[in-house]
Coordinates of C-alpha atoms and ligand atoms in Angstrom, one line a residue:
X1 CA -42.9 -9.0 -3.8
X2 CA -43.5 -5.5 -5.7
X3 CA -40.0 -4.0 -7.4
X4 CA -38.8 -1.4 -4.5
X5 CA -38.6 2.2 -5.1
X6 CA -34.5 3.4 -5.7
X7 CA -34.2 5.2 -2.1
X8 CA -35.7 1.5 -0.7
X9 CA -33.2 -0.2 -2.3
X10 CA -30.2 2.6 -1.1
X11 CA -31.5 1.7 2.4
X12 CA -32.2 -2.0 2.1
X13 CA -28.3 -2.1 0.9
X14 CA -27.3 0.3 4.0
X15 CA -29.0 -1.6 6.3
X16 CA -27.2 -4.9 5.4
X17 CA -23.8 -2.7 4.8
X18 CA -24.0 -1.8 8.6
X19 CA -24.5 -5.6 9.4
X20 CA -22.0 -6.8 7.3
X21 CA -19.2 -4.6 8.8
X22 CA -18.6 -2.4 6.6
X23 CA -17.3 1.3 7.9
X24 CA -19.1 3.4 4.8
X25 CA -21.3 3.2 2.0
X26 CA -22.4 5.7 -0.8
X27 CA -24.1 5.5 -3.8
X28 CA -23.1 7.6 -7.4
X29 CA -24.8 6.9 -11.0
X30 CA -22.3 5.2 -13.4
X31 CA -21.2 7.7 -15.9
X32 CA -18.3 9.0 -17.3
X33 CA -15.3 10.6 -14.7
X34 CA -15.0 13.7 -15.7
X35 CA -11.3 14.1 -13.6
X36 CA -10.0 11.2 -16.3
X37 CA -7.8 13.8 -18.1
X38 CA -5.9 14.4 -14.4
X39 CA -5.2 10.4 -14.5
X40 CA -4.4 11.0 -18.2
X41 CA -1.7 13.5 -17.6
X42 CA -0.3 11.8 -14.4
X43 CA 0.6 9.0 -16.8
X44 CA 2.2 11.2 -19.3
X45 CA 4.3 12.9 -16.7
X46 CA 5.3 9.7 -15.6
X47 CA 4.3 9.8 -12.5
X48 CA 2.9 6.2 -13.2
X49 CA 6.8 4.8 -13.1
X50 CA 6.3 1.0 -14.7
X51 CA 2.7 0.3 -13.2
X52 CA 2.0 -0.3 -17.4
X53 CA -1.2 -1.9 -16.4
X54 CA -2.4 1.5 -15.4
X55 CA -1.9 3.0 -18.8
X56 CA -3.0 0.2 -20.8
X57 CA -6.4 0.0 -19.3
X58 CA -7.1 3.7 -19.6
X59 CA -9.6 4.4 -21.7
X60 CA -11.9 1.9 -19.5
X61 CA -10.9 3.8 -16.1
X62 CA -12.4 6.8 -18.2
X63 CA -16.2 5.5 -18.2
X64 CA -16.9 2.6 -15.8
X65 CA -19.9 1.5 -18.0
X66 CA -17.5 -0.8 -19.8
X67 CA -17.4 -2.8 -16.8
X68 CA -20.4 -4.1 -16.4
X69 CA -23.1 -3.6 -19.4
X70 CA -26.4 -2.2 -18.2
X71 CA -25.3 -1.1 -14.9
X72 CA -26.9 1.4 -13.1
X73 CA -25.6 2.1 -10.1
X74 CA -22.1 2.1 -8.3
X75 CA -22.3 1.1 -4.5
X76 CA -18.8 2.2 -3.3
X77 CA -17.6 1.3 0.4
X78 CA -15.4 1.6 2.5
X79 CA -13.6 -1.1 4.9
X80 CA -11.4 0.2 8.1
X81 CA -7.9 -0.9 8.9
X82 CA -7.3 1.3 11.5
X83 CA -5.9 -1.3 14.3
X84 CA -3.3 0.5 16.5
X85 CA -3.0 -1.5 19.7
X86 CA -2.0 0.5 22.4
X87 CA 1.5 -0.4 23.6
X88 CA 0.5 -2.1 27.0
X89 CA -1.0 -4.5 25.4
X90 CA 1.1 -5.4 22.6
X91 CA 3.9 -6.0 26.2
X92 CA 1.2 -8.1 27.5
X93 CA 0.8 -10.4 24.5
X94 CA 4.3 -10.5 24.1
X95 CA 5.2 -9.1 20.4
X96 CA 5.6 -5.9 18.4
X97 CA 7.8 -4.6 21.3
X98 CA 10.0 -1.4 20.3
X99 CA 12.4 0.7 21.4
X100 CA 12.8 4.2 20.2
X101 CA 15.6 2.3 18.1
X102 CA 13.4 -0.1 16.5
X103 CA 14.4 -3.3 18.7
X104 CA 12.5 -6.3 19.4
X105 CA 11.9 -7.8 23.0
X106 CA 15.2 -10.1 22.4
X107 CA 17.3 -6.7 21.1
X108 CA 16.7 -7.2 17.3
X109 CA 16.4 -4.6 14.9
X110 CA 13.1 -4.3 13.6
X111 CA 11.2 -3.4 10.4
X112 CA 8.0 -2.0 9.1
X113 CA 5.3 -3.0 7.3
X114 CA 1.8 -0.8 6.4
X115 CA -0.8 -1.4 7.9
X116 CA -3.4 -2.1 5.6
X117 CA -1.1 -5.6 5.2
X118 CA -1.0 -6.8 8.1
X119 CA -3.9 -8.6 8.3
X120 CA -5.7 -10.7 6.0
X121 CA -5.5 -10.2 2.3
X122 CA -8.0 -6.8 2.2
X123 CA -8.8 -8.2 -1.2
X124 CA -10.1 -11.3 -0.6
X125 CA -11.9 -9.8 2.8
X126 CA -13.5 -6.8 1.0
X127 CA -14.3 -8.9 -1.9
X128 CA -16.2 -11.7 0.4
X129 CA -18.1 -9.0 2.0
X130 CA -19.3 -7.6 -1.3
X131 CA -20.5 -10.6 -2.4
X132 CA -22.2 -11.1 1.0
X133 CA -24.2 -7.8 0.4
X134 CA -25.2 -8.2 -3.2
X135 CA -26.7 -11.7 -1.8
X136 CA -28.4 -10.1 1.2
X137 CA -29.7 -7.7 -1.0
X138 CA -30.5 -10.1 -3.9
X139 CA -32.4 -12.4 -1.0
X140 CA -34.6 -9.1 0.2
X141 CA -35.8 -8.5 -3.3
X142 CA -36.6 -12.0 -3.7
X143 CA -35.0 -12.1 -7.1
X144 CA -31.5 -12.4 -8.5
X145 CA -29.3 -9.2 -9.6
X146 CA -26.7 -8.2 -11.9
X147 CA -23.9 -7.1 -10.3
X148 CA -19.7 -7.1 -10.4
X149 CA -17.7 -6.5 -7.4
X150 CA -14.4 -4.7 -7.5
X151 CA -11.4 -4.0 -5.5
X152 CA -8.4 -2.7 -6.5
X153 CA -7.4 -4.4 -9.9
X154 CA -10.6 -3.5 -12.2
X155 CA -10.3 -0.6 -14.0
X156 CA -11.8 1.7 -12.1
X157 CA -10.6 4.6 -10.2
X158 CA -11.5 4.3 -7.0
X159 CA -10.7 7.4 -4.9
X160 CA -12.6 9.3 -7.7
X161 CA -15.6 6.3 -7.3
X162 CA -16.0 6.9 -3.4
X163 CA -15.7 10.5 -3.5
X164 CA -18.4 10.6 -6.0
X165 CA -20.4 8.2 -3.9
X166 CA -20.1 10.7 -0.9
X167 CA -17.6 8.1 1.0
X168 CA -15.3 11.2 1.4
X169 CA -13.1 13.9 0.5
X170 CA -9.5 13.6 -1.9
X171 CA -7.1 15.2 0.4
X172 CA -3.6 16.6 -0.2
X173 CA -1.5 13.2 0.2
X174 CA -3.9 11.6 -2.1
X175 CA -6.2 9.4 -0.2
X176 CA -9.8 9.4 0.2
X177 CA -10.4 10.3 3.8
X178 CA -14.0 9.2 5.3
X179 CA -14.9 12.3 7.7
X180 CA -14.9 9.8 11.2
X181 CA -13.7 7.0 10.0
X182 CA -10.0 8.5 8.7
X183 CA -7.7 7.5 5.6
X184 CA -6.6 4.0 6.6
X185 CA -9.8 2.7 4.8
X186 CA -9.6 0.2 2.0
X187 CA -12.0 0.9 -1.1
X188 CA -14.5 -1.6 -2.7
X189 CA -17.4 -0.9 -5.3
X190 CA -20.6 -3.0 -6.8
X191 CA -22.1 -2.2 -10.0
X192 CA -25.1 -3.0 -10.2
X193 CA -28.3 -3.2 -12.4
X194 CA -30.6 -1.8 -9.9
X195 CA -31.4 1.9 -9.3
X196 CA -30.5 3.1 -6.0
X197 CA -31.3 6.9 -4.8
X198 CA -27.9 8.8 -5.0
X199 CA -27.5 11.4 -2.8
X200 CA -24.5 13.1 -5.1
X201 CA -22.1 15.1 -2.8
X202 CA -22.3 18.9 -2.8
X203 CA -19.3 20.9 -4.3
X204 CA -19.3 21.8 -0.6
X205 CA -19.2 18.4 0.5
X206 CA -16.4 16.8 -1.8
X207 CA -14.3 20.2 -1.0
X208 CA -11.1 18.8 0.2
X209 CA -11.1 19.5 4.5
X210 CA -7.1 19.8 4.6
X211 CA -7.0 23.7 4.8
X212 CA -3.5 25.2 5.2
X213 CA -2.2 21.7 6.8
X214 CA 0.9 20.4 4.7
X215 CA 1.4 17.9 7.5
X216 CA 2.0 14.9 4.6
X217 CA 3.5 16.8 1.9
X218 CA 6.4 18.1 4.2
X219 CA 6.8 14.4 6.2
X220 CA 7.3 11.9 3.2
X221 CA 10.8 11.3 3.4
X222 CA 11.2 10.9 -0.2
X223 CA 9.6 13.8 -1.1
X224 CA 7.2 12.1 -3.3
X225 CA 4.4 14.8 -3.7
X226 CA 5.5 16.7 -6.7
X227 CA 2.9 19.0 -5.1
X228 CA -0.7 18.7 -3.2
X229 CA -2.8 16.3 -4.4
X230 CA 0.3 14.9 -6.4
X231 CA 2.2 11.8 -6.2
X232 CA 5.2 11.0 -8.1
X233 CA 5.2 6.7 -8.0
X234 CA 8.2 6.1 -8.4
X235 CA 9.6 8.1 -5.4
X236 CA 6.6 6.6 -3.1
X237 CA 8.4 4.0 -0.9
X238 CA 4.9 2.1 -1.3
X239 CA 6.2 1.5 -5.4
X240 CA 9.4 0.9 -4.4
X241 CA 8.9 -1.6 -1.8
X242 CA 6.1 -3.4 -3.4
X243 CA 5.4 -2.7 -7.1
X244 CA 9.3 -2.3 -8.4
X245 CA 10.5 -5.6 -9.2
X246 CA 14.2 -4.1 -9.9
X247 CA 17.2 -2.4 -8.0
X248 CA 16.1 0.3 -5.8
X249 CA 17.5 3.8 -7.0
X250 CA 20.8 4.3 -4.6
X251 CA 19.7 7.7 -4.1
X252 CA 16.6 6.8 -2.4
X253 CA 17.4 3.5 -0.1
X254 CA 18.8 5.8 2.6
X255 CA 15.6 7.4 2.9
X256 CA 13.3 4.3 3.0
X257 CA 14.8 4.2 6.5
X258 CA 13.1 0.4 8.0
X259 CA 9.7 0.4 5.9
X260 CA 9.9 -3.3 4.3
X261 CA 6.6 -3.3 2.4
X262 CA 4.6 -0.7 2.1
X263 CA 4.6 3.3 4.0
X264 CA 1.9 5.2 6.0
X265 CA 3.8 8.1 7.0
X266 CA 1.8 10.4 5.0
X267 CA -1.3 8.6 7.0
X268 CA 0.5 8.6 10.0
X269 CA 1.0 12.2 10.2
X270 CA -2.3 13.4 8.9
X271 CA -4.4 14.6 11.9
X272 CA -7.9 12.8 10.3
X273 CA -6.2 9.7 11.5
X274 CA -5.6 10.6 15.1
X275 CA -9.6 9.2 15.9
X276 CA -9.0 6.8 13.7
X277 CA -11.8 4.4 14.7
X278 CA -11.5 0.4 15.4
X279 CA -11.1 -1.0 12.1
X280 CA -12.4 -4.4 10.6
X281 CA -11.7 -7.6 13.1
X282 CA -10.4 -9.4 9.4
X283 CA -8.0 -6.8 8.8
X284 CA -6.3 -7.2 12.1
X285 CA -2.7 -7.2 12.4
X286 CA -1.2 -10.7 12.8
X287 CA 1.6 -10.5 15.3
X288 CA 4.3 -11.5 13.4
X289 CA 3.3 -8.4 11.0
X290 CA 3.9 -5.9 13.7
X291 CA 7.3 -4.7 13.8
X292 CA 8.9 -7.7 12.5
X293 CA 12.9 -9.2 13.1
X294 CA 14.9 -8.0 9.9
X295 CA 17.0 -10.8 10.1
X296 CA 14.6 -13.3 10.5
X297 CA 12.7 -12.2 7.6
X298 CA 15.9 -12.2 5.6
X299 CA 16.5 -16.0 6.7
X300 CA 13.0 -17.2 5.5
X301 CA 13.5 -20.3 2.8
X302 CA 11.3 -20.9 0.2
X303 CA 8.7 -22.4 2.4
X304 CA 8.6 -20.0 4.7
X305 CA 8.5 -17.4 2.8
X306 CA 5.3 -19.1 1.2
X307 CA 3.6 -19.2 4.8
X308 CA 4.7 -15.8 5.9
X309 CA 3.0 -14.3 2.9
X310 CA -0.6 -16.5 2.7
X311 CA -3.9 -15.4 2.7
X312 CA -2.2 -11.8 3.0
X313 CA -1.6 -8.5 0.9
X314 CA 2.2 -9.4 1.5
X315 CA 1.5 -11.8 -1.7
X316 CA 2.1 -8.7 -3.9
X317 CA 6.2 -9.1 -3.7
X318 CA 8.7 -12.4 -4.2
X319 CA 11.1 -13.5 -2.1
X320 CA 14.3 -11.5 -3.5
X321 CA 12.2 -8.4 -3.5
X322 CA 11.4 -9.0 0.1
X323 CA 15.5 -9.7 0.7
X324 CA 16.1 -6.4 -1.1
X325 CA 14.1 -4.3 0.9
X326 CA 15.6 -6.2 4.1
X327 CA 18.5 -5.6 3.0
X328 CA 17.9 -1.8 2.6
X329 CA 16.6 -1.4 6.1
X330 CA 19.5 -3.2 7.6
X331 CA 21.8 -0.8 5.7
X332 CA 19.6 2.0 7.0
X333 CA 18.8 1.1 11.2
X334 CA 21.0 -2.2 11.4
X335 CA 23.9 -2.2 14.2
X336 CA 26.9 -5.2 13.7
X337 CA 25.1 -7.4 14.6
X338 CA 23.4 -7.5 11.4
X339 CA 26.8 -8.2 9.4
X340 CA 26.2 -12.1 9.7
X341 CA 23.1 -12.1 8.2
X342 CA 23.6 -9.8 5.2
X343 CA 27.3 -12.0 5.0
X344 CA 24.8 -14.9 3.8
X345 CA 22.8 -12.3 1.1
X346 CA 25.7 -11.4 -0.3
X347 CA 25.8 -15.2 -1.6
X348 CA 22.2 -15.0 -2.5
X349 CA 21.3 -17.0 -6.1
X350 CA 19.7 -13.6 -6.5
X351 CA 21.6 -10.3 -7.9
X352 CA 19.2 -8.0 -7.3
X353 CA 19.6 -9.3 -3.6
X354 CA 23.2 -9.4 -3.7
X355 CA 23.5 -5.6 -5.2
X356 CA 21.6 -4.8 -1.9
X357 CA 23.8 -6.7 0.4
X358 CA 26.7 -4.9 -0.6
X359 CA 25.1 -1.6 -0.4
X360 CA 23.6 -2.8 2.9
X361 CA 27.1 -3.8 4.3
X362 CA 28.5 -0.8 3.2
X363 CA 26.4 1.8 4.5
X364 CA 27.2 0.0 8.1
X365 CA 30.9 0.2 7.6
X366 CA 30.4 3.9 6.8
X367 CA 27.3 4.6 9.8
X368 CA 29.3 2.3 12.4
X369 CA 32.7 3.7 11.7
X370 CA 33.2 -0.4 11.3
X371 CA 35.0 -0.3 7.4
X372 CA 37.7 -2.6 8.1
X373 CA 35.3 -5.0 8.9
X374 CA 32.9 -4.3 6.2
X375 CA 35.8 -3.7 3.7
X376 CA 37.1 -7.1 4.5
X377 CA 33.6 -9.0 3.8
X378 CA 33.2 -7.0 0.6
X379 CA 36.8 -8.2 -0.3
X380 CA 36.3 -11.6 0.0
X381 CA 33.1 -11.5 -2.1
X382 CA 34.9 -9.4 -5.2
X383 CA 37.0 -11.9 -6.9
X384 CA 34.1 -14.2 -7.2
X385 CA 31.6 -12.2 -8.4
X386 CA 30.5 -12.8 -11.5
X387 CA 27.3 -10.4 -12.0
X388 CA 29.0 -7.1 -13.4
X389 CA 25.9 -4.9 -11.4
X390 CA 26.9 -6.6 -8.0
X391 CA 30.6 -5.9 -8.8
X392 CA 29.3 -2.2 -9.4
X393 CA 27.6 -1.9 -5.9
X394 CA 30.8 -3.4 -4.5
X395 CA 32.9 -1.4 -5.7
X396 CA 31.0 1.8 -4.9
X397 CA 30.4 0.4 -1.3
X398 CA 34.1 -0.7 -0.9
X399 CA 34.5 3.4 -2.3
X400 CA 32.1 4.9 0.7
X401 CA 34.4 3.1 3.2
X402 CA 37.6 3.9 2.4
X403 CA 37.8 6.8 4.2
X404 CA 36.7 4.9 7.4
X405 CA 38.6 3.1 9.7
X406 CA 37.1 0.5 12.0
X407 CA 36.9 2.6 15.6
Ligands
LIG501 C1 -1.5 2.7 -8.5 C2 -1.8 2.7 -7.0 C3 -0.8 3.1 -6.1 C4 0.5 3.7 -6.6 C5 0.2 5.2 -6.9 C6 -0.6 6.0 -5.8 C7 -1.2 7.3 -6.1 N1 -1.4 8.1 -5.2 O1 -1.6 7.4 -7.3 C8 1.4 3.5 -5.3 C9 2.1 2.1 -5.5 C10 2.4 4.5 -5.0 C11 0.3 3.3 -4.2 C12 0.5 3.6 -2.9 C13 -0.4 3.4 -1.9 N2 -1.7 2.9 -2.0 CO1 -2.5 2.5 -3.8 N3 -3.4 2.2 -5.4 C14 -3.1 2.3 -6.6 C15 -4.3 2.0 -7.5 C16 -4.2 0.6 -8.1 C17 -4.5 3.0 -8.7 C18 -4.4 4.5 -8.2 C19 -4.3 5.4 -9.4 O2 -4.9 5.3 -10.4 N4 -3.4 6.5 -9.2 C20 -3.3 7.5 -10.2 C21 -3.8 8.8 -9.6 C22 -3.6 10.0 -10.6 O3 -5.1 8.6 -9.4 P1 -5.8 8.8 -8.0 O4 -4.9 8.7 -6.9 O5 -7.0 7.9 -7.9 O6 -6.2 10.3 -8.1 C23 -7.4 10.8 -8.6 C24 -7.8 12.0 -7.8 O7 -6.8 12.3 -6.8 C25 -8.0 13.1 -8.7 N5 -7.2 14.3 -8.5 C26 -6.2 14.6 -9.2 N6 -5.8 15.9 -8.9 C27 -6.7 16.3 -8.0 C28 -6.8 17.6 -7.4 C29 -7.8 17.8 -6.4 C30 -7.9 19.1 -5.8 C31 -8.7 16.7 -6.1 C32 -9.7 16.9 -5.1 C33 -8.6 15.5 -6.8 C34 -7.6 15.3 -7.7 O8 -7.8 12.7 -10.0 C35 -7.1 11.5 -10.0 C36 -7.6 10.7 -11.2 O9 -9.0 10.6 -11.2 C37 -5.5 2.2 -6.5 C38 -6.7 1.3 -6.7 C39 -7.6 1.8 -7.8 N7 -8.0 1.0 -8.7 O10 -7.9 3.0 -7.9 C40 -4.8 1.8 -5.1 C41 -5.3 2.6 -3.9 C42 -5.4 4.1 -4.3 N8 -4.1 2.5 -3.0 C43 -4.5 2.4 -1.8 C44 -3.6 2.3 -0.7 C45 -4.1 1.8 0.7 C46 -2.2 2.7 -0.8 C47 -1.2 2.9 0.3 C48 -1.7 3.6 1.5 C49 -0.5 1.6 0.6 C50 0.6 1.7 1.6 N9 0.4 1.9 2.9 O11 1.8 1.5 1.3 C51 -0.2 3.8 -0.5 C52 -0.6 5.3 -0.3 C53 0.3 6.3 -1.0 C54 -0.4 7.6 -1.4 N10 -0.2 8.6 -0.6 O12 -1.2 7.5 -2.3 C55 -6.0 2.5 -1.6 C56 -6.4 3.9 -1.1 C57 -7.5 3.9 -0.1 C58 -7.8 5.4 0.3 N11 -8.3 5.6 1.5 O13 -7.5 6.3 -0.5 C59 -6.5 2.1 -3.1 C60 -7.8 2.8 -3.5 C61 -6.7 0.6 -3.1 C62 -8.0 0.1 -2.5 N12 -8.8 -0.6 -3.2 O14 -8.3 0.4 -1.3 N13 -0.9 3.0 -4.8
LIG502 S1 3.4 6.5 1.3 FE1 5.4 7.2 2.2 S2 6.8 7.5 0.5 FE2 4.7 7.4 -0.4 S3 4.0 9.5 -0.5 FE3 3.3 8.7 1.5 S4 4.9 9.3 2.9 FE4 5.8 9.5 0.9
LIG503 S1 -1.9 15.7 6.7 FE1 -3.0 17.6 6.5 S2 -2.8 18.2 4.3 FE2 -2.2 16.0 4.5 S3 -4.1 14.9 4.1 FE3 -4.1 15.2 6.3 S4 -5.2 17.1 6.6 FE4 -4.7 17.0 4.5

């Protein structure tokens, strides 16, 4: 078969793109990114937080050639989550049930995790679909190609990647909104040896749409966006929840409110997402995902923890970071009945879940007007404690309930 001409091969990959599921696909020349320097200084501000790996691959992220020798082209895409069931169903199948106060069907207090992991691991699905289209196109040609898929952990920056590929615009909170399709889109790219046609975006085109909205910048509850287009990591509850392996700032747990792994607010909010289309059937939200029973997740062994988190994005976090954030959501929409279970985290083998635990039961002695009770669980665990951290927390919880009485 005669070697196809670049804008044949651009729509020989669309076509199988479309077939394949996936929700957009553009095409950009792999060259240098000339916006490295803004990555560059976001790092040096610190914005990065302890995300080293970000820093010490940086000089790649600056020229994607490095990833692949003799590529060509870079085939970005873009995979919808966008999965919101509307609420008479999720009654009809019996889960994700919630009350203005975050309860469950049975009256528990609930948490949240994003979206985009709720499903199956976006990885693994975006990854298996890449490979699906290289081969499709590798099959039309009648001849093997050269080609790398990536998602998420190459060095590569991705937003930049898709925006250059004509995916979509950069947009105040950060993310790459797909004009139709919305924000809650996960990113993918192939570099490939083969020429495609690009079709590079107009200034007009990659112009951010936002206007005078501020819609994100004012509803992250951390107030994470040092300004438009902005993000300081280590105020995102995203970092905190899933990247940060260590005690959570005090300053910030109140304001994590019941997000366990992962936030969308900024998503939620922005009004690109309120057509958000029917995303990928893979990235589907199991059931047990969907507005979840604190204490139940707090309970999960070993084992179960294990199951919980396979063939999903949850993989990204252990067990005591899971416990932590439990912990902080408990502290922050828990009523008493959550005392039992953060009584058992207080004798956690873990510290870091421990330090929580006594914040946690703190904060509900204060909220609840409930310190006698709280004081007295915190009493018990004082003279044992041996980690001088958890004696810390203790002590400052024991401190923000002494001027509460149980009512
Ligand atoms: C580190 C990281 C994080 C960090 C930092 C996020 C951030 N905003 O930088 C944390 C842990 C906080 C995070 C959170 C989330 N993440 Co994340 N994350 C990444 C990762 C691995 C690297 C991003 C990075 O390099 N950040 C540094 C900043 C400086 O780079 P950047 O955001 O790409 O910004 C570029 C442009 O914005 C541009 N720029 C800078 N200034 C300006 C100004 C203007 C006017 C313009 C137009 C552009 C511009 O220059 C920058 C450098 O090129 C990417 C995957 C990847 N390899 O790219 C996923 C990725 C960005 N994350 C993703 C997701 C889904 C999320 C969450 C939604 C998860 C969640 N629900 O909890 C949140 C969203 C929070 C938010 N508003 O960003 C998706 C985003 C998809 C999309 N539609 O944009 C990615 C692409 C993963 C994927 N493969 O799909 N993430
Ligand atoms: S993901 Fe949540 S915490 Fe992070 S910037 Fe967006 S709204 Fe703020
Ligand atoms: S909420 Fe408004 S400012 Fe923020 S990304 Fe969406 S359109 Fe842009």
């Amino acid at each position: 078969m005669p070697e196809l001409e670049p804008v044949e091969i651009a729509l020989l990959f669309r076509r199988e793109a479309e077939k394949i599921g996936f929700s957009r696909i553009g095409f950009s020349p792999i060259e240098p990114i000339a916006r490295h320097r803004l990555f560059q200084s976001w790092l040096e501000r610190g914005y990065g937080a302890d995300m080293n790996y970000l820093g010490d691959q940086s000089d790649h992220r600056a020229d994607p050639r490095r990833l692949l020798e003799g590529a060509k082209t870079l085939v970005a895409v873009a995979l919808s989550y966008a999965h919101d069931p509307p609420a008479e169903k999720l009654s009809i199948i019996g889960c994700g049930v919630r009350d203005a106060v975050g309860r469950d069907a049975q009256g528990r207090v609930t948490g949240k995790i994003a979206r985009y992991a709720r499903g199956d691991d976006y990885h693994v699905v975006l990854k298996e679909k890449l490979h699906a289209l290289a081969r499709a196109v590798s099959t039309s040609l009648g001849r093997p190609i050269v080609y790398r898929a990536c998602v998420d952990t190459a060095a590569l920056l991705e937003r930049e990647a898709a925006q250059k590929s004509g995916l979509g615009f950069i947009a105040k909170n950060t993310m790459l909104i797909a004009p139709g399709v919305g924000s809650y889109v996960v990113l993918g790219e192939l570099l490939t040896d083969l020429e495609c046609a690009f079709e590079t975006p107009t200034e007009k085109q990659n112009e951010t749409r936002c206007g005078q909205c501020r819609s994100c910048l004012d509803a992250c509850p951390t107030g994470a966006f040092v300004d438009a287009y902005t993000l300081d990591a280590r105020r995102c509850i995203a970092y905190l929840t899933i990247e940060h392996t260590g005690p959570i700032p005090r300053e910030l747990r109140s304001l994590i409110g019941d997000r366990i792994f992962g936030c969308d607010i900024c998503q939620e909010v922005c009004p690109f997402n309120a057509s958000a289309k029917t995303g990928a059937p893979e990235l589907a939200p199991r059931p047990r995902n969907v507005n979840p029973a604190l204490e139940d997740l707090l309970a999960l062994g070993a084992a179960q923890f294990r199951k919980w988190q396979r063939g999903s994005a949850l993989r990204r976090i252990h067990r005591p970071q899971l416990q932590r954030n439990v912990c902080v959501a408990l502290g922050n929409v828990g009523d008493a009945s959550s005392l039992a279970a953060l009584g058992v985290a207080l004798e956690s083998k873990y510290p870091l879940v421990r330090m929580h635990a006594a914040w946690a039961i703190g904060e509900l002695g204060r909220r609840l007007k409930m310190a006698e009770t709280t004081a007295a669980i915190l009493r018990a665990r004082r003279p044992i404690e041996e980690d001088e951290e958890v004696k810390a927390e203790i002590a400052l919880a024991q401190a923000s309930n002494a001027s509460v009485g149980d009512v």
